[in-house]
Amino acid sequence: MIPAGDLGKLPAARCCPESDDKMKTTEEKSDMNIAALVGSDQLSQGRDDDELPLNVSVFIEKEVGSDLKSLKKLGKLIEKMTENKIKLEEQVFTISSEIPKRIQSALKDAEESKQVLNQFLEQEAPLFSSITSHLLTAQPWMDDLGAMINEIEEIEQHLTYLKWVSQIEELSDNIQQYLMTNNVPEAASILVTMTELDIKLQESSCTHLLSFVRATVKFWHKILKDKLTSDFEEILAQLHWPFITHTQSQTVGISWPASAPEIYGTMETLFCQLLKLQASDELLTEQKQLPEKYFLPACPSVILPIQIMLTPLQKRFKYHFRGNRQTNVISKPEWYLAQILMWIGNHAHFLDEKIQPILDKVNSAVNARLEFSRGLMMLILEKLASDIPCLLYDDNLFCHLVDEVLLFERELHSVHGYPSTFASCMHILSEETCFQRWLTVERKFALQKMDSLLSSEAVWVSQYKDITDVDEMKVPDCAEVFMTLLLVITDRYKNLPTASRKLQFLELQKDLIDDFRIRLTQVMKEETRAPLDFRYCAILNAVNYISTVLADWADNVFFLQLQQAALEVFAENNALNKLQLGHLASMESSVFDDMINLLERLKLDMLTRQVDYVFREVKDAAKLYKKERWLSLPSQSEQAVMSLSTSACPLLLTLRDRLLQLEQQLCFSLFRIFWQMLVEKLDIYIYQEVILANHFNEGGAAQLQFDMTRNLFPLFSHYCKRPENYFKHVKEACIVLNLNIGSALLLKDVLQSSEHLPATASLNEVGIYKLAQQDVEILLNLRTNWPNTGK
């Protein structure tokens, strides 16, 4: 150990030749730096000396200038500069005198700190040796004290252990004394306390103590449960429980003797005492559970008194629907399902009127009727779990079982108010093997139904054809039946417990829709040669109806929930890009969008075929009208009465007949699209092939306007209020051709004088909104009734 007094000399003693060399090198480097600094100062000083005369001349030029009279200012300027020089010298002197004092003060403080540090170091050595010797002397005492503390802690643990044993034995003795005096309620209350102790000790590592507590609770629980169960069953027997028939349940409380209130009072007492045993019963009794593959929701066991009330019914169920009894027929699931529903219905009134008030009185949240139904439901679940593997590959039996289960579930939820959060038959049907079989069977029977649908000629007729108010959509029977089939499938799977299972059924529905669309397309292709025939129109109505219904379903709450579930699944699997996910999340699209788009495309294709077919007929009928001698027709003043052009009759008759035919065969929405598409093509055709291809005198223009406004346009007045608005090209062309001479000349001049500027205002004044300026000029040039201006 180094003496404290030598610590200050320690760094010097550790010097070595290498460190001397380093110090020399460092000194040399610092000398070089100083020389460099001095050199740089000298350079800067020399530079300043060179610039000084220049700065002085600039300063004098600024202060005095070229004016000789300003030389009078030199005296004051010299005095001012002298004062500044004195001030600067004083500042330099002050600073140069203060810096050494500060350095000296800092060195003094450092020296004092060094002395204090040396004193501390001198005191540290003896103090350290003193502490070390004290610890060596106290070590035996610490060892003895640690051993004593360990012994005390062990004794305390033993005392605590004995206190627990004593407390449990005391509670056990109290239960025994209360049972000897037949005070069952107090005995049950103490058992509750003992059960709470058992639950508190669950985290203890004292296995023997845990076993002792559990054995004691089990011993007294069995005695109390057997006694209370026996008494409760005796009271139930006096009430003729269970109520096997509906008549028996209705007579409860009507034909009872005068002792009935006493019986109900005893029943209430026993019911409450059994409720006290609920905690210990859950602790000791392992709840019956089906395999995990069914994913049943977690739920507490049925309360003890309801379990006892269910016992005779459970025995009856197992007697009739297990083993070799004639009532246990695998092909008749409706027998045991109906039996359970009947039992729930028979006991509902008694449970609501007699049992529920007891539960309310003890502030229990349990619903007596639902608890009773939950207990009976476990019988159904166990029965289904054992029967389904036996009929899984018999399509008819399996389909019958599913149908009966779905009917049972519907009545259970709608009539008896069974919550969807409880375990139900849908959990059994959702098991992987069973569910896949269910999907297969649904697909098979749906396809069979679709095959039979399209095999008859009658399926293209609407079953409501004679009822005008109902038959607005003119839906063929095949489409109506198909959508009913989809609706039935939706009703069958909408109560499935998980969204993933519902989405699989949704995919099945979409596959069926696509399959039906393909079948309709195949039939449609056979009818393309006659697109105005009844069957072709029926197919078009069917496509439109299916698309409309799917669009309505897309706004249904059930399918919106499925859309949200699908969004979550796609997000987890990264199955869609961000844009598609955004569309789904914003509800801009629906789960049926793909199907609706395909159907809408097919509908548009079929409508286009019909429009093209009718338009070809109209063009054929308009050949004579195109060749009309518009240049040589008499003017309106030369005719007594204007009449329809003879050449326009075939055109208008063809158009009228086809419109009437399709109005009767297509639904309103389709027919509206049809005639609007047809009008659009007809407007362009008459404008280009009749008007622009001819020249018109005054009589020809008037005749064209009469044919259009008084004959063609009114054909569509039954479908809209202002049909001329759909013939914009023809209507405005007639306006231009029939302008009086003065207005026509003025308009022509305006158009010619505004070649580089739009003449929109002038065109709008005469009723031209659709045609471009160049088109109006062309139409004006088609007029032949211009006056001879001499130009």
PDB file of C-alpha atoms in Angstrom, residues 100-337:
ATOM      1  CA  PRO A 100      -2.500  38.068 -14.081  1.00  0.00           C
ATOM      2  CA  LYS A 101      -4.595  38.515 -10.912  1.00  0.00           C
ATOM      3  CA  ARG A 102      -7.172  36.007 -12.152  1.00  0.00           C
ATOM      4  CA  ILE A 103      -4.513  33.501 -13.100  1.00  0.00           C
ATOM      5  CA  GLN A 104      -2.861  33.874  -9.720  1.00  0.00           C
ATOM      6  CA  SER A 105      -6.220  33.385  -7.941  1.00  0.00           C
ATOM      7  CA  ALA A 106      -6.944  30.216  -9.973  1.00  0.00           C
ATOM      8  CA  LEU A 107      -3.499  28.775  -9.142  1.00  0.00           C
ATOM      9  CA  LYS A 108      -4.065  29.481  -5.475  1.00  0.00           C
ATOM     10  CA  ASP A 109      -7.437  27.723  -5.478  1.00  0.00           C
ATOM     11  CA  ALA A 110      -5.919  24.717  -7.214  1.00  0.00           C
ATOM     12  CA  GLU A 111      -3.165  24.499  -4.602  1.00  0.00           C
ATOM     13  CA  GLU A 112      -5.664  24.614  -1.743  1.00  0.00           C
ATOM     14  CA  SER A 113      -7.753  21.874  -3.402  1.00  0.00           C
ATOM     15  CA  LYS A 114      -4.678  19.739  -3.741  1.00  0.00           C
ATOM     16  CA  GLN A 115      -3.879  20.102  -0.038  1.00  0.00           C
ATOM     17  CA  VAL A 116      -7.467  19.171   0.980  1.00  0.00           C
ATOM     18  CA  LEU A 117      -7.308  16.112  -1.268  1.00  0.00           C
ATOM     19  CA  ASN A 118      -4.053  14.989   0.310  1.00  0.00           C
ATOM     20  CA  GLN A 119      -5.605  15.295   3.766  1.00  0.00           C
ATOM     21  CA  PHE A 120      -8.558  13.097   2.712  1.00  0.00           C
ATOM     22  CA  LEU A 121      -6.191  10.511   1.300  1.00  0.00           C
ATOM     23  CA  GLU A 122      -4.222  10.430   4.552  1.00  0.00           C
ATOM     24  CA  GLN A 123      -7.450   9.866   6.542  1.00  0.00           C
ATOM     25  CA  GLU A 124      -8.725   7.139   4.187  1.00  0.00           C
ATOM     26  CA  ALA A 125      -6.058   4.505   4.929  1.00  0.00           C
ATOM     27  CA  PRO A 126      -6.582   4.125   8.707  1.00  0.00           C
ATOM     28  CA  LEU A 127     -10.356   4.322   8.287  1.00  0.00           C
ATOM     29  CA  PHE A 128     -10.311   1.516   5.727  1.00  0.00           C
ATOM     30  CA  SER A 129      -8.204  -0.739   7.953  1.00  0.00           C
ATOM     31  CA  SER A 130     -10.509  -0.012  10.905  1.00  0.00           C
ATOM     32  CA  ILE A 131     -13.634  -0.974   8.939  1.00  0.00           C
ATOM     33  CA  THR A 132     -12.015  -4.154   7.670  1.00  0.00           C
ATOM     34  CA  SER A 133     -11.038  -5.301  11.156  1.00  0.00           C
ATOM     35  CA  HIS A 134     -14.552  -4.500  12.455  1.00  0.00           C
ATOM     36  CA  LEU A 135     -16.168  -6.587   9.732  1.00  0.00           C
ATOM     37  CA  LEU A 136     -13.859  -9.502  10.541  1.00  0.00           C
ATOM     38  CA  THR A 137     -14.778  -9.250  14.224  1.00  0.00           C
ATOM     39  CA  ALA A 138     -18.590  -9.006  13.482  1.00  0.00           C
ATOM     40  CA  GLN A 139     -18.732 -11.840  10.933  1.00  0.00           C
ATOM     41  CA  PRO A 140     -19.324 -14.653  13.508  1.00  0.00           C
ATOM     42  CA  TRP A 141     -22.118 -12.593  15.098  1.00  0.00           C
ATOM     43  CA  MET A 142     -23.717 -12.083  11.653  1.00  0.00           C
ATOM     44  CA  ASP A 143     -23.536 -15.791  10.901  1.00  0.00           C
ATOM     45  CA  ASP A 144     -25.212 -16.660  14.203  1.00  0.00           C
ATOM     46  CA  LEU A 145     -27.872 -13.962  13.712  1.00  0.00           C
ATOM     47  CA  GLY A 146     -28.647 -15.190  10.151  1.00  0.00           C
ATOM     48  CA  ALA A 147     -29.130 -18.730  11.425  1.00  0.00           C
ATOM     49  CA  MET A 148     -31.468 -17.469  14.137  1.00  0.00           C
ATOM     50  CA  ILE A 149     -33.498 -15.415  11.617  1.00  0.00           C
ATOM     51  CA  ASN A 150     -33.865 -18.459   9.372  1.00  0.00           C
ATOM     52  CA  GLU A 151     -35.073 -20.493  12.337  1.00  0.00           C
ATOM     53  CA  ILE A 152     -37.572 -17.752  13.257  1.00  0.00           C
ATOM     54  CA  GLU A 153     -38.901 -17.585   9.674  1.00  0.00           C
ATOM     55  CA  GLU A 154     -39.262 -21.360   9.579  1.00  0.00           C
ATOM     56  CA  ILE A 155     -41.100 -21.326  12.905  1.00  0.00           C
ATOM     57  CA  GLU A 156     -43.377 -18.544  11.615  1.00  0.00           C
ATOM     58  CA  GLN A 157     -44.147 -20.637   8.534  1.00  0.00           C
ATOM     59  CA  HIS A 158     -44.962 -23.592  10.754  1.00  0.00           C
ATOM     60  CA  LEU A 159     -47.194 -21.390  12.906  1.00  0.00           C
ATOM     61  CA  THR A 160     -48.967 -20.024   9.790  1.00  0.00           C
ATOM     62  CA  TYR A 161     -49.360 -23.559   8.486  1.00  0.00           C
ATOM     63  CA  LEU A 162     -50.830 -24.680  11.816  1.00  0.00           C
ATOM     64  CA  LYS A 163     -53.132 -21.624  11.857  1.00  0.00           C
ATOM     65  CA  TRP A 164     -54.499 -22.617   8.442  1.00  0.00           C
ATOM     66  CA  VAL A 165     -54.958 -26.210   9.597  1.00  0.00           C
ATOM     67  CA  SER A 166     -56.574 -25.001  12.808  1.00  0.00           C
ATOM     68  CA  GLN A 167     -58.878 -22.636  10.906  1.00  0.00           C
ATOM     69  CA  ILE A 168     -59.961 -25.376   8.513  1.00  0.00           C
ATOM     70  CA  GLU A 169     -60.519 -27.823  11.385  1.00  0.00           C
ATOM     71  CA  GLU A 170     -62.505 -25.176  13.214  1.00  0.00           C
ATOM     72  CA  LEU A 171     -64.704 -24.585  10.159  1.00  0.00           C
ATOM     73  CA  SER A 172     -65.089 -28.319   9.743  1.00  0.00           C
ATOM     74  CA  ASP A 173     -66.150 -28.707  13.414  1.00  0.00           C
ATOM     75  CA  ASN A 174     -68.664 -25.878  13.001  1.00  0.00           C
ATOM     76  CA  ILE A 175     -70.195 -27.559   9.949  1.00  0.00           C
ATOM     77  CA  GLN A 176     -70.461 -30.807  11.907  1.00  0.00           C
ATOM     78  CA  GLN A 177     -72.162 -29.072  14.839  1.00  0.00           C
ATOM     79  CA  TYR A 178     -74.643 -27.266  12.585  1.00  0.00           C
ATOM     80  CA  LEU A 179     -75.480 -30.509  10.804  1.00  0.00           C
ATOM     81  CA  MET A 180     -76.014 -32.263  14.146  1.00  0.00           C
ATOM     82  CA  THR A 181     -78.556 -29.560  15.029  1.00  0.00           C
ATOM     83  CA  ASN A 182     -80.007 -29.757  11.483  1.00  0.00           C
ATOM     84  CA  ASN A 183     -79.024 -26.147  10.774  1.00  0.00           C
ATOM     85  CA  VAL A 184     -78.235 -26.711   7.085  1.00  0.00           C
ATOM     86  CA  PRO A 185     -78.235 -23.032   5.998  1.00  0.00           C
ATOM     87  CA  GLU A 186     -75.427 -22.123   8.440  1.00  0.00           C
ATOM     88  CA  ALA A 187     -73.490 -25.251   7.481  1.00  0.00           C
ATOM     89  CA  ALA A 188     -73.752 -24.241   3.807  1.00  0.00           C
ATOM     90  CA  SER A 189     -72.560 -20.710   4.634  1.00  0.00           C
ATOM     91  CA  ILE A 190     -69.484 -22.053   6.434  1.00  0.00           C
ATOM     92  CA  LEU A 191     -68.768 -24.358   3.498  1.00  0.00           C
ATOM     93  CA  VAL A 192     -68.766 -21.255   1.299  1.00  0.00           C
ATOM     94  CA  THR A 193     -66.105 -19.710   3.589  1.00  0.00           C
ATOM     95  CA  MET A 194     -64.047 -22.903   3.444  1.00  0.00           C
ATOM     96  CA  THR A 195     -64.304 -22.913  -0.351  1.00  0.00           C
ATOM     97  CA  GLU A 196     -63.014 -19.338  -0.453  1.00  0.00           C
ATOM     98  CA  LEU A 197     -60.010 -20.418   1.640  1.00  0.00           C
ATOM     99  CA  ASP A 198     -59.375 -23.246  -0.810  1.00  0.00           C
ATOM    100  CA  ILE A 199     -59.413 -20.789  -3.708  1.00  0.00           C
ATOM    101  CA  LYS A 200     -57.011 -18.410  -1.853  1.00  0.00           C
ATOM    102  CA  LEU A 201     -54.529 -21.246  -1.240  1.00  0.00           C
ATOM    103  CA  GLN A 202     -54.347 -22.255  -4.906  1.00  0.00           C
ATOM    104  CA  GLU A 203     -51.035 -20.404  -5.403  1.00  0.00           C
ATOM    105  CA  SER A 204     -49.414 -21.954  -2.301  1.00  0.00           C
ATOM    106  CA  SER A 205     -46.641 -24.509  -2.656  1.00  0.00           C
ATOM    107  CA  CYS A 206     -47.828 -26.456   0.411  1.00  0.00           C
ATOM    108  CA  THR A 207     -49.206 -29.432  -1.440  1.00  0.00           C
ATOM    109  CA  HIS A 208     -50.221 -31.345   1.699  1.00  0.00           C
ATOM    110  CA  LEU A 209     -52.148 -28.346   3.025  1.00  0.00           C
ATOM    111  CA  LEU A 210     -53.891 -27.965  -0.334  1.00  0.00           C
ATOM    112  CA  SER A 211     -54.814 -31.632  -0.371  1.00  0.00           C
ATOM    113  CA  PHE A 212     -56.128 -31.391   3.208  1.00  0.00           C
ATOM    114  CA  VAL A 213     -58.305 -28.357   2.393  1.00  0.00           C
ATOM    115  CA  ARG A 214     -59.608 -29.897  -0.811  1.00  0.00           C
ATOM    116  CA  ALA A 215     -60.404 -33.207   0.889  1.00  0.00           C
ATOM    117  CA  THR A 216     -62.260 -31.403   3.700  1.00  0.00           C
ATOM    118  CA  VAL A 217     -64.289 -29.273   1.242  1.00  0.00           C
ATOM    119  CA  LYS A 218     -65.078 -32.353  -0.827  1.00  0.00           C
ATOM    120  CA  PHE A 219     -66.179 -34.327   2.262  1.00  0.00           C
ATOM    121  CA  TRP A 220     -68.644 -31.731   3.533  1.00  0.00           C
ATOM    122  CA  HIS A 221     -69.767 -30.720   0.038  1.00  0.00           C
ATOM    123  CA  LYS A 222     -70.833 -34.288  -0.715  1.00  0.00           C
ATOM    124  CA  ILE A 223     -72.734 -34.602   2.570  1.00  0.00           C
ATOM    125  CA  LEU A 224     -74.524 -31.269   2.150  1.00  0.00           C
ATOM    126  CA  LYS A 225     -75.177 -31.763  -1.569  1.00  0.00           C
ATOM    127  CA  ASP A 226     -76.631 -35.257  -1.034  1.00  0.00           C
ATOM    128  CA  LYS A 227     -78.881 -34.047   1.770  1.00  0.00           C
ATOM    129  CA  LEU A 228     -80.084 -30.915  -0.030  1.00  0.00           C
ATOM    130  CA  THR A 229     -80.488 -32.776  -3.335  1.00  0.00           C
ATOM    131  CA  SER A 230     -82.611 -35.440  -1.674  1.00  0.00           C
ATOM    132  CA  ASP A 231     -84.827 -32.816  -0.029  1.00  0.00           C
ATOM    133  CA  PHE A 232     -85.059 -30.720  -3.217  1.00  0.00           C
ATOM    134  CA  GLU A 233     -85.995 -33.744  -5.360  1.00  0.00           C
ATOM    135  CA  GLU A 234     -88.679 -34.637  -2.828  1.00  0.00           C
ATOM    136  CA  ILE A 235     -90.195 -31.161  -3.097  1.00  0.00           C
ATOM    137  CA  LEU A 236     -90.008 -31.303  -6.916  1.00  0.00           C
ATOM    138  CA  ALA A 237     -91.798 -34.660  -6.828  1.00  0.00           C
ATOM    139  CA  GLN A 238     -94.620 -33.066  -4.847  1.00  0.00           C
ATOM    140  CA  LEU A 239     -94.871 -30.468  -7.642  1.00  0.00           C
ATOM    141  CA  HIS A 240     -95.029 -33.362 -10.205  1.00  0.00           C
ATOM    142  CA  TRP A 241     -91.754 -32.234 -11.741  1.00  0.00           C
ATOM    143  CA  PRO A 242     -90.856 -32.604 -14.592  1.00  0.00           C
ATOM    144  CA  PHE A 243     -93.818 -31.499 -16.722  1.00  0.00           C
ATOM    145  CA  ILE A 244     -93.791 -34.025 -19.535  1.00  0.00           C
ATOM    146  CA  THR A 245     -96.948 -32.814 -21.244  1.00  0.00           C
ATOM    147  CA  HIS A 246     -98.132 -29.309 -22.060  1.00  0.00           C
ATOM    148  CA  THR A 247    -101.406 -29.900 -20.185  1.00  0.00           C
ATOM    149  CA  GLN A 248     -99.518 -30.853 -17.047  1.00  0.00           C
ATOM    150  CA  SER A 249     -97.490 -27.620 -17.144  1.00  0.00           C
ATOM    151  CA  GLN A 250    -100.659 -25.531 -17.468  1.00  0.00           C
ATOM    152  CA  THR A 251    -102.327 -27.136 -14.413  1.00  0.00           C
ATOM    153  CA  VAL A 252     -99.420 -26.301 -12.081  1.00  0.00           C
ATOM    154  CA  GLY A 253    -100.689 -24.054  -9.303  1.00  0.00           C
ATOM    155  CA  ILE A 254    -104.363 -24.422 -10.272  1.00  0.00           C
ATOM    156  CA  SER A 255    -105.434 -27.616  -8.481  1.00  0.00           C
ATOM    157  CA  TRP A 256    -103.059 -27.497  -5.512  1.00  0.00           C
ATOM    158  CA  PRO A 257    -104.082 -28.166  -1.913  1.00  0.00           C
ATOM    159  CA  ALA A 258    -103.882 -25.502   0.786  1.00  0.00           C
ATOM    160  CA  SER A 259    -100.302 -26.574   1.626  1.00  0.00           C
ATOM    161  CA  ALA A 260     -98.993 -25.322  -1.752  1.00  0.00           C
ATOM    162  CA  PRO A 261     -97.535 -22.053  -0.328  1.00  0.00           C
ATOM    163  CA  GLU A 262     -95.609 -24.069   2.237  1.00  0.00           C
ATOM    164  CA  ILE A 263     -94.223 -26.313  -0.514  1.00  0.00           C
ATOM    165  CA  TYR A 264     -93.075 -23.311  -2.538  1.00  0.00           C
ATOM    166  CA  GLY A 265     -91.526 -21.771   0.577  1.00  0.00           C
ATOM    167  CA  THR A 266     -89.544 -24.954   1.258  1.00  0.00           C
ATOM    168  CA  MET A 267     -88.504 -25.111  -2.397  1.00  0.00           C
ATOM    169  CA  GLU A 268     -87.210 -21.529  -2.222  1.00  0.00           C
ATOM    170  CA  THR A 269     -85.213 -22.291   0.944  1.00  0.00           C
ATOM    171  CA  LEU A 270     -83.635 -25.405  -0.556  1.00  0.00           C
ATOM    172  CA  PHE A 271     -82.942 -23.591  -3.839  1.00  0.00           C
ATOM    173  CA  CYS A 272     -81.045 -20.829  -2.011  1.00  0.00           C
ATOM    174  CA  GLN A 273     -79.058 -23.359   0.049  1.00  0.00           C
ATOM    175  CA  LEU A 274     -78.078 -25.225  -3.113  1.00  0.00           C
ATOM    176  CA  LEU A 275     -76.960 -21.936  -4.651  1.00  0.00           C
ATOM    177  CA  LYS A 276     -74.499 -21.556  -1.770  1.00  0.00           C
ATOM    178  CA  LEU A 277     -72.893 -24.845  -2.825  1.00  0.00           C
ATOM    179  CA  GLN A 278     -72.320 -23.541  -6.365  1.00  0.00           C
ATOM    180  CA  ALA A 279     -68.733 -22.373  -5.733  1.00  0.00           C
ATOM    181  CA  SER A 280     -67.628 -25.634  -4.131  1.00  0.00           C
ATOM    182  CA  ASP A 281     -69.441 -27.638  -6.799  1.00  0.00           C
ATOM    183  CA  GLU A 282     -67.567 -25.808  -9.576  1.00  0.00           C
ATOM    184  CA  LEU A 283     -64.319 -26.345  -7.655  1.00  0.00           C
ATOM    185  CA  LEU A 284     -64.829 -30.100  -7.243  1.00  0.00           C
ATOM    186  CA  THR A 285     -66.841 -31.124 -10.304  1.00  0.00           C
ATOM    187  CA  GLU A 286     -65.139 -31.220 -13.680  1.00  0.00           C
ATOM    188  CA  GLN A 287     -67.472 -29.740 -16.265  1.00  0.00           C
ATOM    189  CA  LYS A 288     -68.442 -31.956 -19.197  1.00  0.00           C
ATOM    190  CA  GLN A 289     -67.043 -30.516 -22.377  1.00  0.00           C
ATOM    191  CA  LEU A 290     -67.077 -31.526 -26.024  1.00  0.00           C
ATOM    192  CA  PRO A 291     -63.762 -31.761 -27.919  1.00  0.00           C
ATOM    193  CA  GLU A 292     -61.981 -28.505 -28.730  1.00  0.00           C
ATOM    194  CA  LYS A 293     -62.570 -28.980 -32.473  1.00  0.00           C
ATOM    195  CA  TYR A 294     -66.111 -27.648 -32.017  1.00  0.00           C
ATOM    196  CA  PHE A 295     -64.850 -24.302 -30.624  1.00  0.00           C
ATOM    197  CA  LEU A 296     -67.715 -23.926 -28.165  1.00  0.00           C
ATOM    198  CA  PRO A 297     -67.799 -20.557 -26.370  1.00  0.00           C
ATOM    199  CA  ALA A 298     -66.513 -20.564 -22.787  1.00  0.00           C
ATOM    200  CA  CYS A 299     -69.357 -20.485 -20.270  1.00  0.00           C
ATOM    201  CA  PRO A 300     -69.825 -21.398 -16.581  1.00  0.00           C
ATOM    202  CA  SER A 301     -71.498 -24.616 -15.568  1.00  0.00           C
ATOM    203  CA  VAL A 302     -75.257 -24.671 -15.069  1.00  0.00           C
ATOM    204  CA  ILE A 303     -76.160 -23.638 -11.513  1.00  0.00           C
ATOM    205  CA  LEU A 304     -76.566 -26.551  -9.106  1.00  0.00           C
ATOM    206  CA  PRO A 305     -80.331 -26.367  -8.413  1.00  0.00           C
ATOM    207  CA  ILE A 306     -81.087 -26.214 -12.162  1.00  0.00           C
ATOM    208  CA  GLN A 307     -78.775 -29.200 -12.663  1.00  0.00           C
ATOM    209  CA  ILE A 308     -80.884 -31.168 -10.174  1.00  0.00           C
ATOM    210  CA  MET A 309     -84.069 -30.055 -11.944  1.00  0.00           C
ATOM    211  CA  LEU A 310     -82.589 -31.220 -15.264  1.00  0.00           C
ATOM    212  CA  THR A 311     -81.578 -34.679 -13.981  1.00  0.00           C
ATOM    213  CA  PRO A 312     -84.907 -36.499 -14.636  1.00  0.00           C
ATOM    214  CA  LEU A 313     -85.123 -34.991 -18.136  1.00  0.00           C
ATOM    215  CA  GLN A 314     -81.544 -36.020 -18.909  1.00  0.00           C
ATOM    216  CA  LYS A 315     -82.384 -39.568 -17.839  1.00  0.00           C
ATOM    217  CA  ARG A 316     -85.447 -39.603 -20.088  1.00  0.00           C
ATOM    218  CA  PHE A 317     -83.458 -38.253 -23.042  1.00  0.00           C
ATOM    219  CA  LYS A 318     -80.708 -40.841 -22.687  1.00  0.00           C
ATOM    220  CA  TYR A 319     -83.309 -43.596 -22.246  1.00  0.00           C
ATOM    221  CA  HIS A 320     -85.155 -42.733 -25.453  1.00  0.00           C
ATOM    222  CA  PHE A 321     -82.378 -41.485 -27.715  1.00  0.00           C
ATOM    223  CA  ARG A 322     -79.388 -43.633 -26.758  1.00  0.00           C
ATOM    224  CA  GLY A 323     -78.837 -47.341 -27.209  1.00  0.00           C
ATOM    225  CA  ASN A 324     -81.192 -49.668 -29.077  1.00  0.00           C
ATOM    226  CA  ARG A 325     -84.534 -48.003 -28.325  1.00  0.00           C
ATOM    227  CA  GLN A 326     -87.033 -47.693 -31.172  1.00  0.00           C
ATOM    228  CA  THR A 327     -87.085 -43.932 -30.625  1.00  0.00           C
ATOM    229  CA  ASN A 328     -83.348 -43.709 -31.323  1.00  0.00           C
ATOM    230  CA  VAL A 329     -83.496 -43.608 -35.133  1.00  0.00           C
ATOM    231  CA  ILE A 330     -80.616 -41.866 -36.863  1.00  0.00           C
ATOM    232  CA  SER A 331     -82.834 -40.848 -39.785  1.00  0.00           C
ATOM    233  CA  LYS A 332     -85.278 -39.055 -37.454  1.00  0.00           C
ATOM    234  CA  PRO A 333     -83.380 -36.194 -35.768  1.00  0.00           C
ATOM    235  CA  GLU A 334     -86.645 -34.256 -35.601  1.00  0.00           C
ATOM    236  CA  TRP A 335     -87.831 -36.584 -32.801  1.00  0.00           C
ATOM    237  CA  TYR A 336     -85.253 -35.569 -30.223  1.00  0.00           C
ATOM    238  CA  LEU A 337     -85.096 -31.956 -31.447  1.00  0.00           C
TER     239      LEU A 337
END
